[in-house]
Short mmCIF file of C-alpha atoms in Angstrom, two decimals:
data_model
loop_
_atom_site.label_atom_id
_atom_site.label_comp_id
_atom_site.label_asym_id
_atom_site.label_seq_id
_atom_site.Cartn_x
_atom_site.Cartn_y
_atom_site.Cartn_z
CA UNK A 1 -6.77 30.18 -1.75
CA UNK A 2 -3.15 30.66 -2.87
CA UNK A 3 -0.51 29.76 -0.28
CA UNK A 4 1.41 32.50 1.55
CA UNK A 5 5.02 33.32 0.57
CA UNK A 6 7.59 30.61 1.18
CA UNK A 7 9.21 32.46 4.11
CA UNK A 8 5.84 32.54 5.91
CA UNK A 9 5.31 28.83 5.26
CA UNK A 10 8.80 27.92 6.48
CA UNK A 11 9.20 30.26 9.46
CA UNK A 12 5.61 30.39 10.77
CA UNK A 13 3.38 27.64 9.42
CA UNK A 14 5.82 24.71 9.69
CA UNK A 15 6.88 25.43 13.34
CA UNK A 16 3.22 25.93 14.26
CA UNK A 17 2.33 22.48 12.88
CA UNK A 18 5.18 20.85 14.83
CA UNK A 19 4.16 22.61 18.08
CA UNK A 20 0.48 21.74 17.56
CA UNK A 21 1.35 18.09 16.90
CA UNK A 22 3.35 17.90 20.14
CA UNK A 23 0.47 19.40 22.14
CA UNK A 24 -2.10 17.04 20.59
CA UNK A 25 0.13 14.00 21.01
CA UNK A 26 0.74 14.74 24.71
CA UNK A 27 -2.98 15.29 25.29
CA UNK A 28 -4.08 12.38 23.06
CA UNK A 29 -5.72 10.33 25.87
CA UNK A 30 -7.91 13.30 26.77
CA UNK A 31 -9.04 13.85 23.16
CA UNK A 32 -9.77 10.16 22.61
CA UNK A 33 -11.74 9.99 25.85
CA UNK A 34 -13.83 13.00 24.81
CA UNK A 35 -14.34 11.43 21.38
CA UNK A 36 -15.52 8.16 22.93
CA UNK A 37 -17.95 10.04 25.19
CA UNK A 38 -19.36 11.92 22.18
CA UNK A 39 -19.50 8.84 19.96
CA UNK A 40 -22.96 7.57 21.08
CA UNK A 41 -24.45 10.98 20.30
CA UNK A 42 -23.80 10.72 16.56
CA UNK A 43 -24.67 7.99 14.03
CA UNK A 44 -22.01 5.64 12.71
CA UNK A 45 -19.76 3.14 14.44
CA UNK A 46 -17.05 5.06 16.36
CA UNK A 47 -17.27 7.90 13.86
CA UNK A 48 -16.01 10.61 16.23
CA UNK A 49 -12.99 8.64 17.55
CA UNK A 50 -12.05 7.61 14.00
CA UNK A 51 -12.08 11.17 12.71
CA UNK A 52 -10.25 12.42 15.80
CA UNK A 53 -7.57 9.77 15.38
CA UNK A 54 -7.20 10.57 11.67
CA UNK A 55 -6.81 14.30 12.29
CA UNK A 56 -4.24 13.90 15.08
CA UNK A 57 -2.37 11.12 13.27
CA UNK A 58 -2.07 13.28 10.14
CA UNK A 59 -0.76 16.26 12.11
CA UNK A 60 1.82 14.07 13.87
CA UNK A 61 2.75 12.54 10.50
CA UNK A 62 3.20 16.01 9.01
CA UNK A 63 5.27 17.21 11.96
CA UNK A 64 7.47 14.10 11.96
CA UNK A 65 8.17 14.56 8.26
CA UNK A 66 9.17 18.17 8.90
CA UNK A 67 11.63 17.11 11.61
CA UNK A 68 13.22 14.51 9.30
CA UNK A 69 13.38 17.02 6.46
CA UNK A 70 15.05 19.56 8.77
CA UNK A 71 17.66 16.93 9.68
CA UNK A 72 18.31 16.26 5.98
CA UNK A 73 18.68 19.99 5.36
CA UNK A 74 21.29 20.24 8.14
CA UNK A 75 23.09 17.10 6.92
CA UNK A 76 23.30 18.55 3.42
CA UNK A 77 25.32 21.48 4.70
CA UNK A 78 22.30 23.65 5.55
CA UNK A 79 20.94 23.16 2.06
CA UNK A 80 24.26 23.34 0.21
CA UNK A 81 24.06 19.82 -1.25
CA UNK A 82 20.29 19.36 -1.06
CA UNK A 83 20.01 19.06 -4.90
CA UNK A 84 22.80 16.51 -5.31
CA UNK A 85 21.86 12.98 -6.47
CA UNK A 86 22.58 11.44 -3.05
CA UNK A 87 20.25 13.80 -1.20
CA UNK A 88 17.63 13.67 -3.94
CA UNK A 89 17.59 9.87 -3.52
CA UNK A 90 17.39 10.29 0.27
CA UNK A 91 14.31 12.46 -0.18
CA UNK A 92 12.66 9.82 -2.37
CA UNK A 93 13.36 7.24 0.34
CA UNK A 94 11.79 9.54 2.92
CA UNK A 95 8.80 10.02 0.60
CA UNK A 96 8.30 6.27 0.38
CA UNK A 97 8.63 5.69 4.12
CA UNK A 98 6.22 8.43 5.13
CA UNK A 99 3.66 7.54 2.45
CA UNK A 100 3.86 3.94 3.65
CA UNK A 101 3.03 5.08 7.18
CA UNK A 102 0.17 7.28 5.94
CA UNK A 103 -1.22 4.41 3.88
CA UNK A 104 -1.08 2.11 6.94
CA UNK A 105 -2.97 4.71 9.00
CA UNK A 106 -5.65 4.96 6.31
CA UNK A 107 -6.04 1.20 6.04
CA UNK A 108 -6.21 0.73 9.81
CA UNK A 109 -8.56 3.58 10.65
CA UNK A 110 -10.78 3.57 7.55
CA UNK A 111 -10.80 -0.18 6.84
CA UNK A 112 -9.71 0.68 3.32
CA UNK A 113 -8.39 -1.95 0.91
CA UNK A 114 -6.72 -1.19 -2.44
CA UNK A 115 -6.65 -3.45 -5.49
CA UNK A 116 -4.43 -2.66 -8.49
CA UNK A 117 -5.43 -4.12 -11.86
CA UNK A 118 -4.22 -3.68 -15.43
CA UNK A 119 -0.82 -2.92 -16.95
CA UNK A 120 0.91 -1.02 -14.16
CA UNK A 121 4.51 0.30 -14.47
CA UNK A 122 5.91 -3.11 -13.47
CA UNK A 123 4.01 -5.09 -16.10
CA UNK A 124 4.00 -2.52 -18.93
CA UNK A 125 7.71 -2.43 -19.74
CA UNK A 126 10.17 -2.36 -16.80
CA UNK A 127 13.08 0.02 -17.25
CA UNK A 128 11.13 2.51 -19.35
CA UNK A 129 10.13 6.01 -18.16
CA UNK A 130 6.40 6.56 -17.98
CA UNK A 131 4.06 9.53 -18.24
CA UNK A 132 1.31 8.71 -15.74
CA UNK A 133 -2.01 10.38 -16.58
CA UNK A 134 -4.57 10.16 -13.78
CA UNK A 135 -8.10 11.28 -13.12
CA UNK A 136 -8.48 13.56 -10.10
CA UNK A 137 -11.06 12.92 -7.40
CA UNK A 138 -9.78 14.32 -4.13
CA UNK A 139 -6.46 14.50 -2.25
CA UNK A 140 -6.65 10.88 -1.15
CA UNK A 141 -6.24 9.57 -4.69
CA UNK A 142 -3.04 11.59 -5.16
CA UNK A 143 -1.45 10.18 -2.00
CA UNK A 144 -2.34 6.59 -2.92
CA UNK A 145 -1.13 6.93 -6.51
CA UNK A 146 2.24 8.36 -5.46
CA UNK A 147 2.50 5.73 -2.70
CA UNK A 148 1.94 3.02 -5.32
CA UNK A 149 4.52 4.47 -7.71
CA UNK A 150 7.20 4.87 -5.02
CA UNK A 151 6.65 1.84 -2.81
CA UNK A 152 5.09 -0.76 -5.11
CA UNK A 153 6.72 0.03 -8.44
CA UNK A 154 10.05 1.60 -7.30
CA UNK A 155 9.53 4.76 -9.37
CA UNK A 156 10.77 8.29 -8.69
CA UNK A 157 7.80 10.50 -9.57
CA UNK A 158 7.91 14.03 -10.94
CA UNK A 159 4.54 15.56 -10.20
CA UNK A 160 2.54 18.46 -11.60
CA UNK A 161 0.24 19.61 -8.82
CA UNK A 162 -1.74 22.62 -7.68
CA UNK A 163 0.02 25.37 -5.75
CA UNK A 164 -2.65 25.29 -3.02
CA UNK A 165 -1.17 22.00 -1.75
CA UNK A 166 1.75 24.05 -0.42
CA UNK A 167 -0.50 24.92 2.52
CA UNK A 168 0.55 21.51 3.85
CA UNK A 169 4.04 22.15 5.31
CA UNK A 170 5.46 18.65 4.78
CA UNK A 171 4.16 18.45 1.20
CA UNK A 172 5.49 21.95 0.59
CA UNK A 173 9.04 21.31 1.85
CA UNK A 174 9.45 17.78 0.50
CA UNK A 175 8.07 18.27 -2.99
CA UNK A 176 9.80 21.60 -3.53
CA UNK A 177 13.14 19.85 -2.91
CA UNK A 178 12.42 17.26 -5.61
CA UNK A 179 11.80 17.83 -9.35
CA UNK A 180 8.11 18.70 -9.14
CA UNK A 181 6.11 21.69 -10.32
CA UNK A 182 3.43 23.56 -8.39
CA UNK A 183 1.13 25.44 -10.73
CA UNK A 184 -1.77 27.84 -10.41
CA UNK A 185 -4.43 27.09 -13.05
CA UNK A 186 -5.72 30.18 -14.82
CA UNK A 187 -2.83 32.37 -13.77
CA UNK A 188 -1.28 34.90 -16.12
CA UNK A 189 2.50 35.00 -16.21
CA UNK A 190 5.48 35.54 -18.42
CA UNK A 191 5.70 31.85 -19.39
CA UNK A 192 2.92 29.47 -20.43
CA UNK A 193 2.27 26.69 -17.96
CA UNK A 194 2.77 24.04 -20.62
CA UNK A 195 6.36 25.25 -21.11
CA UNK A 196 7.07 24.72 -17.41
CA UNK A 197 5.44 21.29 -17.52
CA UNK A 198 7.46 20.34 -20.58
CA UNK A 199 10.71 21.36 -18.88
CA UNK A 200 9.88 19.13 -15.93
CA UNK A 201 9.54 16.11 -18.23
CA UNK A 202 12.97 16.58 -19.86
CA UNK A 203 15.55 13.92 -19.01
CA UNK A 204 13.30 11.19 -17.58
CA UNK A 205 15.35 8.08 -16.86
CA UNK A 206 14.41 4.43 -16.60
CA UNK A 207 12.86 4.59 -13.11
CA UNK A 208 11.11 7.96 -13.43
CA UNK A 209 7.36 8.52 -13.64
CA UNK A 210 6.01 11.88 -14.72
CA UNK A 211 2.61 12.34 -13.03
CA UNK A 212 -0.02 14.74 -14.30
CA UNK A 213 -3.74 15.26 -13.61
CA UNK A 214 -5.07 16.82 -16.84
CA UNK A 215 -8.49 17.67 -15.42
CA UNK A 216 -6.80 20.45 -13.43
CA UNK A 217 -8.91 19.86 -10.33
CA UNK A 218 -11.23 17.51 -8.49
CA UNK A 219 -14.42 16.46 -10.24
CA UNK A 220 -17.63 18.18 -9.16
CA UNK A 221 -20.87 18.57 -11.14
CA UNK A 222 -20.45 22.36 -11.06
CA UNK A 223 -16.91 22.22 -12.46
CA UNK A 224 -18.10 19.82 -15.16
CA UNK A 225 -20.77 22.29 -16.33
CA UNK A 226 -18.31 25.18 -16.15
CA UNK A 227 -15.75 23.27 -18.24
CA UNK A 228 -18.33 22.43 -20.91
CA UNK A 229 -19.38 26.09 -21.09
CA UNK A 230 -15.74 27.11 -21.46
CA UNK A 231 -15.27 24.75 -24.40
CA UNK A 232 -18.38 26.15 -26.10
CA UNK A 233 -17.36 29.76 -25.46
CA UNK A 234 -14.03 29.09 -27.20
CA UNK A 235 -15.66 27.50 -30.24
CA UNK A 236 -14.72 23.91 -29.36
CA UNK A 237 -18.19 22.53 -30.04
CA UNK A 238 -17.08 18.99 -30.93
CA UNK A 239 -15.13 18.69 -27.67
CA UNK A 240 -18.02 20.21 -25.73
CA UNK A 241 -20.34 17.51 -27.08
CA UNK A 242 -17.81 14.84 -26.08
CA UNK A 243 -17.49 16.42 -22.64
CA UNK A 244 -21.26 16.26 -22.19
CA UNK A 245 -21.03 12.47 -22.39
CA UNK A 246 -18.53 12.37 -19.50
CA UNK A 247 -20.41 11.80 -16.25
CA UNK A 248 -17.65 11.02 -13.77
CA UNK A 249 -14.66 13.05 -14.97
CA UNK A 250 -13.94 16.58 -16.12
CA UNK A 251 -12.89 17.16 -19.75
CA UNK A 252 -9.08 16.94 -19.88
CA UNK A 253 -6.84 19.94 -20.56
CA UNK A 254 -4.36 18.61 -23.11
CA UNK A 255 -1.64 21.28 -23.31
CA UNK A 256 0.43 20.22 -20.30
CA UNK A 257 0.19 16.52 -21.08
CA UNK A 258 1.18 16.99 -24.70
CA UNK A 259 4.14 19.16 -23.65
CA UNK A 260 5.31 16.33 -21.38
CA UNK A 261 4.90 13.72 -24.14
CA UNK A 262 6.90 15.89 -26.55
CA UNK A 263 9.63 16.40 -23.94
CA UNK A 264 9.88 12.65 -23.23
CA UNK A 265 9.25 10.93 -26.60
CA UNK A 266 10.70 7.60 -25.38
CA UNK A 267 8.33 7.38 -22.41
CA UNK A 268 5.25 5.23 -22.36
CA UNK A 269 1.91 6.64 -21.29
CA UNK A 270 -0.04 5.04 -18.46
CA UNK A 271 -3.65 6.09 -17.84
CA UNK A 272 -4.99 5.65 -14.32
CA UNK A 273 -8.57 5.44 -13.10
CA UNK A 274 -9.77 4.62 -9.61
CA UNK A 275 -12.91 4.40 -7.56
CA UNK A 276 -13.49 4.48 -3.83
CA UNK A 277 -12.41 7.94 -2.69
CA UNK A 278 -14.47 9.95 -5.16
CA UNK A 279 -16.47 11.67 -2.45
CA UNK A 280 -13.63 12.18 0.04
CA UNK A 281 -12.63 15.78 -0.76
CA UNK A 282 -13.30 17.72 2.44
CA UNK A 283 -13.43 17.09 6.19
CA UNK A 284 -17.24 17.06 5.88
CA UNK A 285 -16.96 14.35 3.22
CA UNK A 286 -14.71 12.24 5.45
CA UNK A 287 -17.21 12.67 8.29
CA UNK A 288 -20.12 11.59 6.10
CA UNK A 289 -18.33 8.56 4.65
CA UNK A 290 -17.09 7.14 7.97
CA UNK A 291 -17.00 4.27 8.67
CA UNK A 292 -15.80 3.56 5.13
CA UNK A 293 -15.08 -0.18 4.95
CA UNK A 294 -14.50 0.18 1.21
CA UNK A 295 -12.34 -1.39 -1.43
CA UNK A 296 -10.56 1.07 -3.70
CA UNK A 297 -9.78 -0.23 -7.18
CA UNK A 298 -6.98 1.39 -9.18
CA UNK A 299 -6.95 0.54 -12.90
CA UNK A 300 -3.90 1.03 -15.15
CA UNK A 301 -3.77 1.05 -18.95
CA UNK A 302 -0.43 1.23 -20.78
CA UNK A 303 0.24 2.83 -24.16
CA UNK A 304 3.57 2.33 -25.95
CA UNK A 305 5.34 5.51 -27.19
CA UNK A 306 4.89 4.52 -30.86
CA UNK A 307 1.11 4.29 -30.35
CA UNK A 308 0.76 7.92 -29.23
CA UNK A 309 -0.49 10.13 -32.12
CA UNK A 310 1.77 12.93 -33.25
CA UNK A 311 -0.71 15.35 -34.85
CA UNK A 312 -2.46 17.89 -32.64
CA UNK A 313 -6.03 17.04 -33.67
CA UNK A 314 -5.35 13.30 -33.56
CA UNK A 315 -3.85 13.64 -30.09
CA UNK A 316 -6.83 15.58 -28.74
CA UNK A 317 -9.23 12.97 -30.14
CA UNK A 318 -7.04 10.21 -28.69
CA UNK A 319 -7.01 11.81 -25.24
CA UNK A 320 -10.80 12.32 -25.23
CA UNK A 321 -11.31 8.71 -26.32
CA UNK A 322 -9.22 7.55 -23.37
CA UNK A 323 -11.12 9.85 -21.05
CA UNK A 324 -14.40 8.38 -22.28
CA UNK A 325 -13.00 4.91 -21.58
CA UNK A 326 -12.01 5.95 -18.06
CA UNK A 327 -15.46 7.46 -17.53
CA UNK A 328 -17.17 4.20 -18.56
CA UNK A 329 -14.87 2.17 -16.32
CA UNK A 330 -15.69 4.37 -13.32
CA UNK A 331 -19.41 4.00 -14.03
CA UNK A 332 -19.04 0.21 -14.13
CA UNK A 333 -16.90 0.02 -10.98
CA UNK A 334 -18.73 2.07 -8.42
CA UNK A 335 -17.34 1.71 -4.88
CA UNK A 336 -18.71 -1.31 -3.06
CA UNK A 337 -18.70 -1.87 0.66
CA UNK A 338 -15.74 -3.93 1.80
CA UNK A 339 -16.84 -7.32 3.20
CA UNK A 340 -16.73 -7.15 6.97
CA UNK A 341 -15.16 -9.84 9.13
CA UNK A 342 -17.43 -11.68 11.53
CA UNK A 343 -15.89 -9.97 14.58
CA UNK A 344 -16.18 -6.52 13.02
CA UNK A 345 -19.78 -7.13 11.92
CA UNK A 346 -20.66 -8.36 15.42
CA UNK A 347 -19.14 -5.30 17.05
CA UNK A 348 -20.94 -3.02 14.60
CA UNK A 349 -24.29 -4.71 15.25
CA UNK A 350 -23.80 -4.57 19.01
#
C-alpha cells in the first residue's frame, strides 16, 4: 500500500506514534504482566513476552527518534539549514546511534548473533566509495546492513528503498532528510526510475556507500515465479532459464544498479548475501520464529571498478553470475540454531 501524502505522515501519523509510545511505556508493567500470564498458554519459551517487548520497544524507539529529529529540525532554523553538511553529518550520527540501540534490542530479545565474513568495506579498499548490492529478504536485513555500514565500517549510506517504508514515521523523516531515494516499483512517471537512481549515485566520496537491492522486493516463491514469467513474456528466454536455477533469490533487475555504476565509475562494487532472517517478513513470521536463538551470517564479496564489465550484455551476464553465486552460498549456509548457554538451556528445559 502506498504511503499517504507527506503532510498526513508528518502532522497525523508521527504525533500518533509518539503519543502511543508514551501510553505503552507508562503502562508497560501491565502489558508485560498480561504477557507473562498468557505465556504458558502458547508454545515457545516466553514467546508472548518477547513479542510484546519487541513491539513496545520498537514503538518507543521510533518515537524517540522522532523527538530527536524534531529537535534537529528546530536547531537547524526550523529546517533552514537542514541540508547543510553539518546537519547532514548530525543526521548520520543519529542514524548510527539509533540503529545501534535497535541492534542491541534485537540481540537481547531474540538472542541473535551476527557474523561478518568476506571482503567488507574495511578490507576491500579503505577510502574508496562503494556500490553495495544486497539480496533482499525482509526488513530486518536492511536494518542490519545499514547498521553495519554506519557503525562498523564508518560509511555514510545512500539508499534506494521502497516508498512503502515511509509508513514508518522515523524512517520517513530521517531518510528523507539524507540523500536517499524512495521509489515505487512498476510506477509510470515522467522520468525513468533508473535516471533517479543514477542521480543519487553522482558525487560519491571516499566514505560513501550507495546501497541498492536489485531484486526490488523480498523473496517469496510466488514472486520468483512471477519474475520468471515476466522475463519470458518480454522475450528474455536466456535470463528466464538462469532465473529458474535461482532457488533462494529473485532474478535481479539490472537497470538501477547499472545506472549507479555508470554514475560512480570510480566506486567498487560489494555484493552482500546473508542468512538468518529470511523468514522474518511479517509479525506472523516473527511470532512463528520466536524464540530465535540464531546466528546470522553476512557475507561480503568485493569487485574492483576495473573488473566491472562495460558492455550491456556482458554486465547482465556478470550480474546473473554473481546472483547465482549468492544463491549457492545461501543454500550452503542455511540458518543454524545458535548454541545455547547452559543457564539458558536449563531455563528452557524447565
